[in-house]
Short mmCIF file of C-alpha atoms in Angstrom, two decimals:
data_model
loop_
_atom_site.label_atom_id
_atom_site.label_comp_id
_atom_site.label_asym_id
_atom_site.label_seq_id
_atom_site.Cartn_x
_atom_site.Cartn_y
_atom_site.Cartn_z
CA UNK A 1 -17.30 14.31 -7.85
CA UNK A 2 -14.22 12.12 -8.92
CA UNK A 3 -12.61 12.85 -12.06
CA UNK A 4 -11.01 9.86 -13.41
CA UNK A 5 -10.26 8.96 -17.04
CA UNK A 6 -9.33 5.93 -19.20
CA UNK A 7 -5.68 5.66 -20.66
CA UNK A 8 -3.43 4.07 -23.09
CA UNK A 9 -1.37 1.74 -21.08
CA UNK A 10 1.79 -0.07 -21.19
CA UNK A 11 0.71 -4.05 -20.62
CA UNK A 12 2.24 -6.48 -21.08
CA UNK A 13 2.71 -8.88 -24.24
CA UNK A 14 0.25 -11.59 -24.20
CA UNK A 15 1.68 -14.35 -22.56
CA UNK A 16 4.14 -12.48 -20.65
CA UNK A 17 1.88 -11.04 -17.33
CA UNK A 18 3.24 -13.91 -15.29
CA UNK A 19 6.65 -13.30 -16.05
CA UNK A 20 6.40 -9.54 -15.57
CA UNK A 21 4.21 -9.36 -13.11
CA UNK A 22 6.07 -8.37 -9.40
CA UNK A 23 4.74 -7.05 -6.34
CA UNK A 24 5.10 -3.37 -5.02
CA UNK A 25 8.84 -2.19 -4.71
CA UNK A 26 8.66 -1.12 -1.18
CA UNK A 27 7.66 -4.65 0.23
CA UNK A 28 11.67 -5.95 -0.55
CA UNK A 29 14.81 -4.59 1.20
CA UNK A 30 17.52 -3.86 -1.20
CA UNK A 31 18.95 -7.37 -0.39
CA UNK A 32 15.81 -9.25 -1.20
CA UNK A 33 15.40 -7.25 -4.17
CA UNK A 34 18.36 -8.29 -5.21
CA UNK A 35 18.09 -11.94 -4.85
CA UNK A 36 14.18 -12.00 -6.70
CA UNK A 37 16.14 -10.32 -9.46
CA UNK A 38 18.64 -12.48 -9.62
CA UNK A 39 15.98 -15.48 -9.96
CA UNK A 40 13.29 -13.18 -12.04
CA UNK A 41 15.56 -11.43 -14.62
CA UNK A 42 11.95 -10.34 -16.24
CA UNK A 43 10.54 -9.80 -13.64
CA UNK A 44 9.45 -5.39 -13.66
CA UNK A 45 11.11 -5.59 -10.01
CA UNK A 46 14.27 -5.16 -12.27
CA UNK A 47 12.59 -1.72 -13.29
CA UNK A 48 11.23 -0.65 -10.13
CA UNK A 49 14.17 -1.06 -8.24
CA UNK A 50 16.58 -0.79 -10.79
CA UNK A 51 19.87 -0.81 -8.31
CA UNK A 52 19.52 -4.45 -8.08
CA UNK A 53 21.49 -4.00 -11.40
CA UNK A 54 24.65 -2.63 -9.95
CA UNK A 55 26.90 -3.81 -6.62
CA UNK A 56 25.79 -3.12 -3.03
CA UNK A 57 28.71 -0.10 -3.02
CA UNK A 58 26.23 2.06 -5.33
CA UNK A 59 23.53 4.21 -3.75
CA UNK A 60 19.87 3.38 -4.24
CA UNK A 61 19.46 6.90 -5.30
CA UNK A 62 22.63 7.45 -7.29
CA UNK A 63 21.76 9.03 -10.52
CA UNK A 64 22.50 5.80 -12.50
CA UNK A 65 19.89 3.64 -10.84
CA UNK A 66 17.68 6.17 -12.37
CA UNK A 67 18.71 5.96 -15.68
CA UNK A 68 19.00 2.02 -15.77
CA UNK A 69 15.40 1.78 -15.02
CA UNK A 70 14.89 4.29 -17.93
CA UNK A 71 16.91 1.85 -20.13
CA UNK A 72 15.19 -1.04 -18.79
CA UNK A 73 11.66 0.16 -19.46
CA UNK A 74 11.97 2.00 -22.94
CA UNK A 75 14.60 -1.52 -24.38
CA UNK A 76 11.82 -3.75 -23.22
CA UNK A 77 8.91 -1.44 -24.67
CA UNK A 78 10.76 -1.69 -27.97
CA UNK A 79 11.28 -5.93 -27.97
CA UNK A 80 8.00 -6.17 -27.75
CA UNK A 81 7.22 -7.14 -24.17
CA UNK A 82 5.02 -4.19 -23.26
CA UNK A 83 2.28 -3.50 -25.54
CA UNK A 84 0.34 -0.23 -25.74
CA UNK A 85 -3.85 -0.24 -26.88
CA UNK A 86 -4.59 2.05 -29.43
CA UNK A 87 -7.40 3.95 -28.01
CA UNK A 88 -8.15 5.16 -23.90
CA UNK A 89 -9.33 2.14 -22.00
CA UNK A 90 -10.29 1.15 -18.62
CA UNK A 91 -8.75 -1.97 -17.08
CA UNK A 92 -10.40 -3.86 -14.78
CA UNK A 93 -8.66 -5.83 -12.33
CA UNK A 94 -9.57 -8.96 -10.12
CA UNK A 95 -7.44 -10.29 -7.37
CA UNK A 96 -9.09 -13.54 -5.63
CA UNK A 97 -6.77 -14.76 -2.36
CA UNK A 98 -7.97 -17.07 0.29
CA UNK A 99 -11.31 -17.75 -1.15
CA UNK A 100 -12.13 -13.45 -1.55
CA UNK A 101 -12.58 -11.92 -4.38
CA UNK A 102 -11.61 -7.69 -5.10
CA UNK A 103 -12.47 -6.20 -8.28
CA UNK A 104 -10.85 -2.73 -8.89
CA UNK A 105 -10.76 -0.28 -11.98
CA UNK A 106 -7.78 0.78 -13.05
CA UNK A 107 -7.94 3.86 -14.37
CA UNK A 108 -6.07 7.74 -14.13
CA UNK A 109 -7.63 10.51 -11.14
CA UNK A 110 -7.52 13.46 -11.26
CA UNK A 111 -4.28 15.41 -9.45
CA UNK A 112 -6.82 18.33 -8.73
CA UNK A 113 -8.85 16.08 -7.10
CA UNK A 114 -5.84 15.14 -4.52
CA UNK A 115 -5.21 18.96 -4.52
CA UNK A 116 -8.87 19.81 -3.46
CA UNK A 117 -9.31 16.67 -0.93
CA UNK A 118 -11.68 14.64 -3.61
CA UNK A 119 -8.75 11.97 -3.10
CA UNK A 120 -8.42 11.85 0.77
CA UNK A 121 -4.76 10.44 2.43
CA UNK A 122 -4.71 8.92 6.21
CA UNK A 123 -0.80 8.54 6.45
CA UNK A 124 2.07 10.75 6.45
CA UNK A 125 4.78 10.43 4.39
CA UNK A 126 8.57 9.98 3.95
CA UNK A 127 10.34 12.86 2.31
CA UNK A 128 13.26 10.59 1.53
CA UNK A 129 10.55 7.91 -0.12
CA UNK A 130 8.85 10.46 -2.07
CA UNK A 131 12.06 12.15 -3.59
CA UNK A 132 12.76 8.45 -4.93
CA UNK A 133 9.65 7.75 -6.75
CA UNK A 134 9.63 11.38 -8.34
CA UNK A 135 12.86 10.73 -9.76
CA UNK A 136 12.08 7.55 -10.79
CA UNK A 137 8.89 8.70 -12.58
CA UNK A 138 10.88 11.58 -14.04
CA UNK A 139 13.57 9.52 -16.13
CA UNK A 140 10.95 6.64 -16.98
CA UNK A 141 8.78 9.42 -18.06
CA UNK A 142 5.96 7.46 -16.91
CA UNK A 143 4.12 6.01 -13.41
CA UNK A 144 5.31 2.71 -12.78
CA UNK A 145 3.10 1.62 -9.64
CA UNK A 146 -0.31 1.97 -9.33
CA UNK A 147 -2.27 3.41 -6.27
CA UNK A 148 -4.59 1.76 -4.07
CA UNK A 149 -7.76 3.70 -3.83
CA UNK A 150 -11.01 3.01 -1.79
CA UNK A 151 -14.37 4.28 -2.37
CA UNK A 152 -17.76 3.30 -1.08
CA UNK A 153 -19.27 0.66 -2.63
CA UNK A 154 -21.96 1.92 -5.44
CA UNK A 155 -24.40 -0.83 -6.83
CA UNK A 156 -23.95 0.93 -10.42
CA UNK A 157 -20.46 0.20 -10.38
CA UNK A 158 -21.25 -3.58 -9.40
CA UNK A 159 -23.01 -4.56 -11.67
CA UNK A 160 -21.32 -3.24 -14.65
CA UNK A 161 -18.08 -4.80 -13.26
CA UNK A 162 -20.37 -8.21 -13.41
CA UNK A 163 -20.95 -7.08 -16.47
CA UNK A 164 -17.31 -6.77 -18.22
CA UNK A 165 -16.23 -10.17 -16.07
CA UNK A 166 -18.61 -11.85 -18.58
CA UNK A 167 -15.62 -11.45 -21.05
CA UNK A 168 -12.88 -13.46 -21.56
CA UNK A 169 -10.03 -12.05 -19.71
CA UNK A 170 -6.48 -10.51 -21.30
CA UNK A 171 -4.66 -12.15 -18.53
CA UNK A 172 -5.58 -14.59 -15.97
CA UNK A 173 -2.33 -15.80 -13.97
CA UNK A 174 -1.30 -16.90 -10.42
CA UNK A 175 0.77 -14.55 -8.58
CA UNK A 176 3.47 -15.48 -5.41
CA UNK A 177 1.39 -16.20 -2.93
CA UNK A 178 -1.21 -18.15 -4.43
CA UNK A 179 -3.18 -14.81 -5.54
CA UNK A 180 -5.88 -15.38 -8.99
CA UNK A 181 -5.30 -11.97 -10.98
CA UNK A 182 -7.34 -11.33 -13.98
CA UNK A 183 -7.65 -8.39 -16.33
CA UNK A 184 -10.53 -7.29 -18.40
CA UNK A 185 -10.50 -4.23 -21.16
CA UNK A 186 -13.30 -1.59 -21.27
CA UNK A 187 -13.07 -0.25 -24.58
CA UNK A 188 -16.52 0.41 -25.45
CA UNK A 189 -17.65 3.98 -25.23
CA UNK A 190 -20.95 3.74 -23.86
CA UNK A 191 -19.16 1.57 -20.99
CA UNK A 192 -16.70 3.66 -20.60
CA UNK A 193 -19.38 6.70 -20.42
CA UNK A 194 -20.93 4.57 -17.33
CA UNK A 195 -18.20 4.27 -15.64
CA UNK A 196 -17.39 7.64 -15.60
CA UNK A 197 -20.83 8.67 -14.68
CA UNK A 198 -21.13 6.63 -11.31
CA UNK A 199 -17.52 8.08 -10.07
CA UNK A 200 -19.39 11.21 -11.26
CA UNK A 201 -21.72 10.75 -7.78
CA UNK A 202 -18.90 9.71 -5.71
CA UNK A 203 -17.51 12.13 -4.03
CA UNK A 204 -14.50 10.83 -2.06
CA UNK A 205 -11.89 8.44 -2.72
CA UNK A 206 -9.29 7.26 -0.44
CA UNK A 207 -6.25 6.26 -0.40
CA UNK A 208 -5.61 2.72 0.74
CA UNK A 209 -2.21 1.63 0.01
CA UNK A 210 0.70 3.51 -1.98
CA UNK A 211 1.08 7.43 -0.24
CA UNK A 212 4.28 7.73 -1.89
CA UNK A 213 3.30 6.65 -5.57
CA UNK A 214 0.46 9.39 -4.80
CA UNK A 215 2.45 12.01 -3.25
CA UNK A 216 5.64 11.57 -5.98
CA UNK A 217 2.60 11.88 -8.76
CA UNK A 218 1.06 14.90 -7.77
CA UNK A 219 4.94 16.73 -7.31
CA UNK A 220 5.71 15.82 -10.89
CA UNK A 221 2.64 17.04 -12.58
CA UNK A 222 3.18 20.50 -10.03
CA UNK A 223 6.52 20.78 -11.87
CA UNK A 224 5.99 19.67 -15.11
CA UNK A 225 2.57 22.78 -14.59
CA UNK A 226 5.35 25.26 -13.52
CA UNK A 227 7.54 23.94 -16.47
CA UNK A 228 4.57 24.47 -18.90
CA UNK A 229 2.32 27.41 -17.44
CA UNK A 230 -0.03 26.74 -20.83
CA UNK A 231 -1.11 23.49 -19.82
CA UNK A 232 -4.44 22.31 -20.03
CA UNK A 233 -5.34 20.40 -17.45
CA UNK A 234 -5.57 17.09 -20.32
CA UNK A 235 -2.51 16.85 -19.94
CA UNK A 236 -1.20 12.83 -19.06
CA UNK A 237 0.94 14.27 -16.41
CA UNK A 238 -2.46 15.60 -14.72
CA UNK A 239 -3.58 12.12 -14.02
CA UNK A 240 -2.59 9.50 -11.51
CA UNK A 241 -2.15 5.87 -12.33
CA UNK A 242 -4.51 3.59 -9.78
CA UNK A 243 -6.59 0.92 -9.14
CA UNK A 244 -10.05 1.84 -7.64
CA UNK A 245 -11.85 -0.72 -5.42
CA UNK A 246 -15.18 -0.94 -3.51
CA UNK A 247 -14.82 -0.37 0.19
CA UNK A 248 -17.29 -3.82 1.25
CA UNK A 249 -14.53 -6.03 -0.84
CA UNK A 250 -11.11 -5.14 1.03
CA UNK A 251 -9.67 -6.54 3.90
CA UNK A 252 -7.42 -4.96 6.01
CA UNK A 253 -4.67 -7.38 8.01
CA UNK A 254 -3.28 -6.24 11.29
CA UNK A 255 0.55 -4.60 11.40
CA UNK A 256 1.93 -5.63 14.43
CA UNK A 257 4.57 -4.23 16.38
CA UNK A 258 8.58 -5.37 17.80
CA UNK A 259 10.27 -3.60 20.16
CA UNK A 260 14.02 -4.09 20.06
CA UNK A 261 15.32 -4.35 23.59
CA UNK A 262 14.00 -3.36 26.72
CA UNK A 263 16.30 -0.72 27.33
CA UNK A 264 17.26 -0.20 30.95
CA UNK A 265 13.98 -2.73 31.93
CA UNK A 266 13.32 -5.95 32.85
CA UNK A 267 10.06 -7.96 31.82
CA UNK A 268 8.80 -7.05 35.57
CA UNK A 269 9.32 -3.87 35.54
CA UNK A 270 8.19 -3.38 32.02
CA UNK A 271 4.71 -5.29 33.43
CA UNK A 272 4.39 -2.98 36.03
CA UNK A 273 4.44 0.10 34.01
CA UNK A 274 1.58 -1.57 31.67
CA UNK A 275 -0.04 -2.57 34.29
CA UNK A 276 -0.88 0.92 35.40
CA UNK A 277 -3.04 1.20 32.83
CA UNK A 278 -3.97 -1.99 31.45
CA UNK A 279 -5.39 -5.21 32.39
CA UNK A 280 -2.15 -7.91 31.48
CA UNK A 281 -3.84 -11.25 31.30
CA UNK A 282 -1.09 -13.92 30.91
CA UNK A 283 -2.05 -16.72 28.38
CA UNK A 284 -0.47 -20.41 27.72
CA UNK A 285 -1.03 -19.77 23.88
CA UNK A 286 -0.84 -16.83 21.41
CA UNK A 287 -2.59 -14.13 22.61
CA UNK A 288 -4.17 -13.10 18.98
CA UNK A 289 -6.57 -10.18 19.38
CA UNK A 290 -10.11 -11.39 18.40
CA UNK A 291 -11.80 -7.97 18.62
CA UNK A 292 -11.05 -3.70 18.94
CA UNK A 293 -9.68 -2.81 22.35
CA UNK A 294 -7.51 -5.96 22.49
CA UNK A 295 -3.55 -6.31 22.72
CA UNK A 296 -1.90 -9.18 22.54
CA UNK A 297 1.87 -8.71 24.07
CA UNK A 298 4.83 -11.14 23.85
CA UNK A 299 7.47 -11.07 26.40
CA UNK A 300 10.04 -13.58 28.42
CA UNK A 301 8.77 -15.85 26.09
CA UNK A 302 5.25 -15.76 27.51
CA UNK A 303 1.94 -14.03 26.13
CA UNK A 304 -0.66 -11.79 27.24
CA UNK A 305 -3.95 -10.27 26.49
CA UNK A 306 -3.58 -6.23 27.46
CA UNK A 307 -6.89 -4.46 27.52
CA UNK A 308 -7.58 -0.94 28.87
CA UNK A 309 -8.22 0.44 32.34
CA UNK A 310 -9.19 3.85 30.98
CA UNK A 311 -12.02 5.09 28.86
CA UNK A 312 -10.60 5.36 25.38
CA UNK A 313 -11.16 8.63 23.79
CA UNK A 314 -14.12 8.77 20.54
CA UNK A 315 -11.61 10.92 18.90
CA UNK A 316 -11.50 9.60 15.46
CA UNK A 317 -7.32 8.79 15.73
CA UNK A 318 -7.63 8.35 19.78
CA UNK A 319 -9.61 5.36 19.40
CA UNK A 320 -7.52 3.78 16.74
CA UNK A 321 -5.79 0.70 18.60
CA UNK A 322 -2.17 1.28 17.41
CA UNK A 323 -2.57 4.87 18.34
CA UNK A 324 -3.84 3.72 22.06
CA UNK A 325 -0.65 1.14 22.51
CA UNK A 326 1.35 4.60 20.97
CA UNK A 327 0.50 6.93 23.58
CA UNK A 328 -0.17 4.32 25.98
CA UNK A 329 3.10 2.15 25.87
CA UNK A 330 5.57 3.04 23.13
CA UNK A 331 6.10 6.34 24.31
CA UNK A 332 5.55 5.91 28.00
CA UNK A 333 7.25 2.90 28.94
CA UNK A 334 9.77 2.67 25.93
CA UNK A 335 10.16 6.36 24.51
CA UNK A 336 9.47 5.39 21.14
CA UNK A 337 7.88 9.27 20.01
CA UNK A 338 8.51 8.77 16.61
CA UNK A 339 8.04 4.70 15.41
CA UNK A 340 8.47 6.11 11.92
CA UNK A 341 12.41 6.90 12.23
CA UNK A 342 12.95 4.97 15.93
CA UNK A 343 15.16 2.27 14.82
CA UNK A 344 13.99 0.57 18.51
CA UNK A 345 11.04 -0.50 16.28
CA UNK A 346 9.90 -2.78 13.82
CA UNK A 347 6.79 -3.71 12.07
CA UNK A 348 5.47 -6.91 10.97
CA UNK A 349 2.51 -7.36 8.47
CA UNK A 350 -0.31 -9.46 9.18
CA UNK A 351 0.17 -12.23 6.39
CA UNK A 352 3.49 -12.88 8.64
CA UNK A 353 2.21 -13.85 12.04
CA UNK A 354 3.63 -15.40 15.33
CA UNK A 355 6.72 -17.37 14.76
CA UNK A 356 8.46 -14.18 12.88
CA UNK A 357 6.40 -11.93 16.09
CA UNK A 358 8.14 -14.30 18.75
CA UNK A 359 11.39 -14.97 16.99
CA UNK A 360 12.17 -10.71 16.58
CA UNK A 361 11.15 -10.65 20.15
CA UNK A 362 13.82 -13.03 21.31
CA UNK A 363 16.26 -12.43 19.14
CA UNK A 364 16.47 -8.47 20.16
CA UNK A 365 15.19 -9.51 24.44
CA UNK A 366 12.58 -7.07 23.46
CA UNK A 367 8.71 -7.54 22.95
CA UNK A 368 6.06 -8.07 20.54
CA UNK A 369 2.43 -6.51 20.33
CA UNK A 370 -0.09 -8.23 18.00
CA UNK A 371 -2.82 -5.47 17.12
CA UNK A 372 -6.32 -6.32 16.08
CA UNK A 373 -6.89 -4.73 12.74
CA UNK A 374 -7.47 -1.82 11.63
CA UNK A 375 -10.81 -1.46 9.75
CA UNK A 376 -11.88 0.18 6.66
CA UNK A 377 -14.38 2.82 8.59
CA UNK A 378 -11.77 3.83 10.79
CA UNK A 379 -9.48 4.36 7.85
CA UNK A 380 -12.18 6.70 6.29
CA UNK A 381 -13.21 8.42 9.61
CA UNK A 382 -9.83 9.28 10.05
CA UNK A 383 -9.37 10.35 6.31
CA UNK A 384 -12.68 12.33 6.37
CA UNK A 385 -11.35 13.96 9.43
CA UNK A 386 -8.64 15.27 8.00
CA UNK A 387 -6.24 13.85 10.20
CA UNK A 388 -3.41 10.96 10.04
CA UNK A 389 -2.90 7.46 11.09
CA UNK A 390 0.07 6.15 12.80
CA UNK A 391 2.74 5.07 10.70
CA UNK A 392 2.04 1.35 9.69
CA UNK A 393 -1.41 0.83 10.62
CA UNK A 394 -2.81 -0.85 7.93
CA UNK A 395 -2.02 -3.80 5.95
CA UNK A 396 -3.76 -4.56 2.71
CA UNK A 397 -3.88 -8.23 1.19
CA UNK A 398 -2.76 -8.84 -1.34
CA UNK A 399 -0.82 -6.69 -2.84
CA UNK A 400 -1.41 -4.78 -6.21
CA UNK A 401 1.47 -5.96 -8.78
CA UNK A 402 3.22 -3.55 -10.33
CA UNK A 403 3.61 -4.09 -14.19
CA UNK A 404 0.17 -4.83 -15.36
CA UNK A 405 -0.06 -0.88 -16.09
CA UNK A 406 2.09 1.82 -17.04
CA UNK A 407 1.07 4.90 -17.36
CA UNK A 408 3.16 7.24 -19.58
CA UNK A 409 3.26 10.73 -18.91
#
């Protein structure tokens, strides 16, 4: 069963979600950050990635960036632009992009249940990343970001959702990007009590989006246990700030893949070595994958459709597209082992598509592979398997915003 509990967030002032609103802080470079900022003064990107506040010459993990986002948080608690309910609530949020619709609870799981494999993972993660959040978590003395769980869908949970969307809204606000986002309160106990008693039957959850918002959670409430060996377990620090959503509402984009440079290749030789193993069907247009097994490939300026010559493996991760042009191409033909720390590879999110694909490609005389996405079953097979994804293999749109929720611990 899934533990998960309402809490007494951090929102913001009415009026003020637009302003405050920002998305995720590890979708910016430290540049880009930086100029958002610089236009979006309120914006909580200020408090996420609180080095925007000092000159390119200080770390992004010097001690001070730390504190200013402590500062930053706890002065704009006290003028009034965060607000903080007065009794345990579940939020529920709806995002509506492109003409779909996601509906998500936001509410606190359990760290036991990420412990015991209740909340199941699918990627690895970045010790570097993770040390980051937990130290940003530690001087805010709360979680910031929410994380992007998955469960499968429960007709229960439906309609009660229906149910609380008959409301009027706290917030209802267009994000960047043209994304609808509305908020609802669940305050009442015997809806509350509901809620809690369909995740009761769930047994799973999965983790979407946000590994190292999870991962930096779980650490701190380990060390704040050791810290306080008479804890309870009721503890805030023993829940994890997220935003639950039905598996049948999310779509998953593809995350595509640049090579920078061809090494010691040419584009024949490097269609030769494919060729060995795949079918390389040149194309006068983009060669977008329109179903699993497909490849598109950009190079000398020309496309084409790879599909495979060899019986691809039912393995759970060996079937996995980005894991087939992995073992299949990156490695062989480029020896890329490790895309997650290669710097002869970049990635490029699905809600970005060819022009930014070609124009990398050129720009390095490398390549470009357009992947079909990946899909939500393969996420959980792989997560129920107990393995990992590739780095970068799925992209979720759109993005949760960071602000809506804080979760002090």
């Amino acid at each position: 069963m899934a533990d998960i509990r309402p809490l007494k967030a951090y929102r913001p002032a009415q009026g003020l979600a637009q302003t405050i609103a920002a998305l995720p802080y590890d979708v910016y470079t430290r540049q880009e950050a930086a100029e958002y900022v610089k236009d979006h003064p309120d914006s909580f990107l200020s408090i996420d990635r609180a080095e925007t506040a000092f000159p390119p010459d200080v770390d992004t993990y010097d001690d001070r960036v730390y504190k200013k986002a402590a500062d930053l948080l706890h002065t704009r608690i006290q003028r009034g632009d965060f607000i903080q309910d007065d009794k345990p609530c579940f939020y529920v949020y709806e995002q509506t992009f492109q003409g779909r619709t996601q509906t998500g609870i936001v509410a606190c799981a359990s760290v036991d249940d990420y412990l015991n494999g209740v909340i199941r993972r699918h990627e690895n993660t970045v010790e570097v990343k993770e040390r980051d959040r937990i130290r940003h978590v530690d001087a805010c003395g709360a979680q910031t970001g929410p994380v992007f769980l998955a469960y499968r869908h429960n007709e229960d949970l439906d309609s009660l959702l229906c149910e609380v969307k008959n409301a009027a809204p706290v917030y209802d606000f267009v994000s960047e990007g043209d994304v609808r986002n509305r908020v609802f309160i669940i305050s009442d106990e015997r809806q509350q009590s509901a809620v809690q008693d369909c995740f009761a039957k769930i047994t799973r959850l999965y983790i979407a989006d946000g590994h190292h918002r999870c991962a930096s959670a779980v650490k701190v409430a380990c060390k704040k246990r050791k810290e306080h060996p008479d804890y309870t377990g009721n503890e805030p620090f023993n829940y994890i700030l997220c935003v639950i959503f039905p598996d049948d509402q999310l779509q998953i984009l593809d995350y595509n893949r640049v090579v920078l440079g061809l090494g010691d290749l040419d584009k024949s030789e490097v269609l030769v070595k494919i060729r060995e193993r795949f079918q390389a069907v040149p194309y006068n247009t983009v060669a977008r994958p329109t179903r699993k097994g497909e490849i598109g490939m950009f190079i000398g300026r020309r496309w084409y459709m790879l599909t495979p010559k060899f019986r691809v493996p039912a393995d759970p991760v060996g079937s996995l597209d980005v894991e087939i042009l992995q073992k299949n191409i990156l490695e062989p033909v480029f020896h890329i082992e490790d895309p997650r720390t290669d710097p002869k590879i970049a990635f490029v999110g699905g809600i970005k598509w060819t022009k930014v694909l070609e124009e990398m490609a050129e720009e390095a005389k490398g390549c470009a592979f357009a992947m079909y996405p990946t899909s939500i079953r393969e996420l959980f097979a792989v997560a129920d398997a107990g393995r990992l994804m590739p780095p970068k293999s799925t992209w979720f749109e759109p993005k949760l915003l960071s602000g809506l929720f804080i979760h002090p611990i």
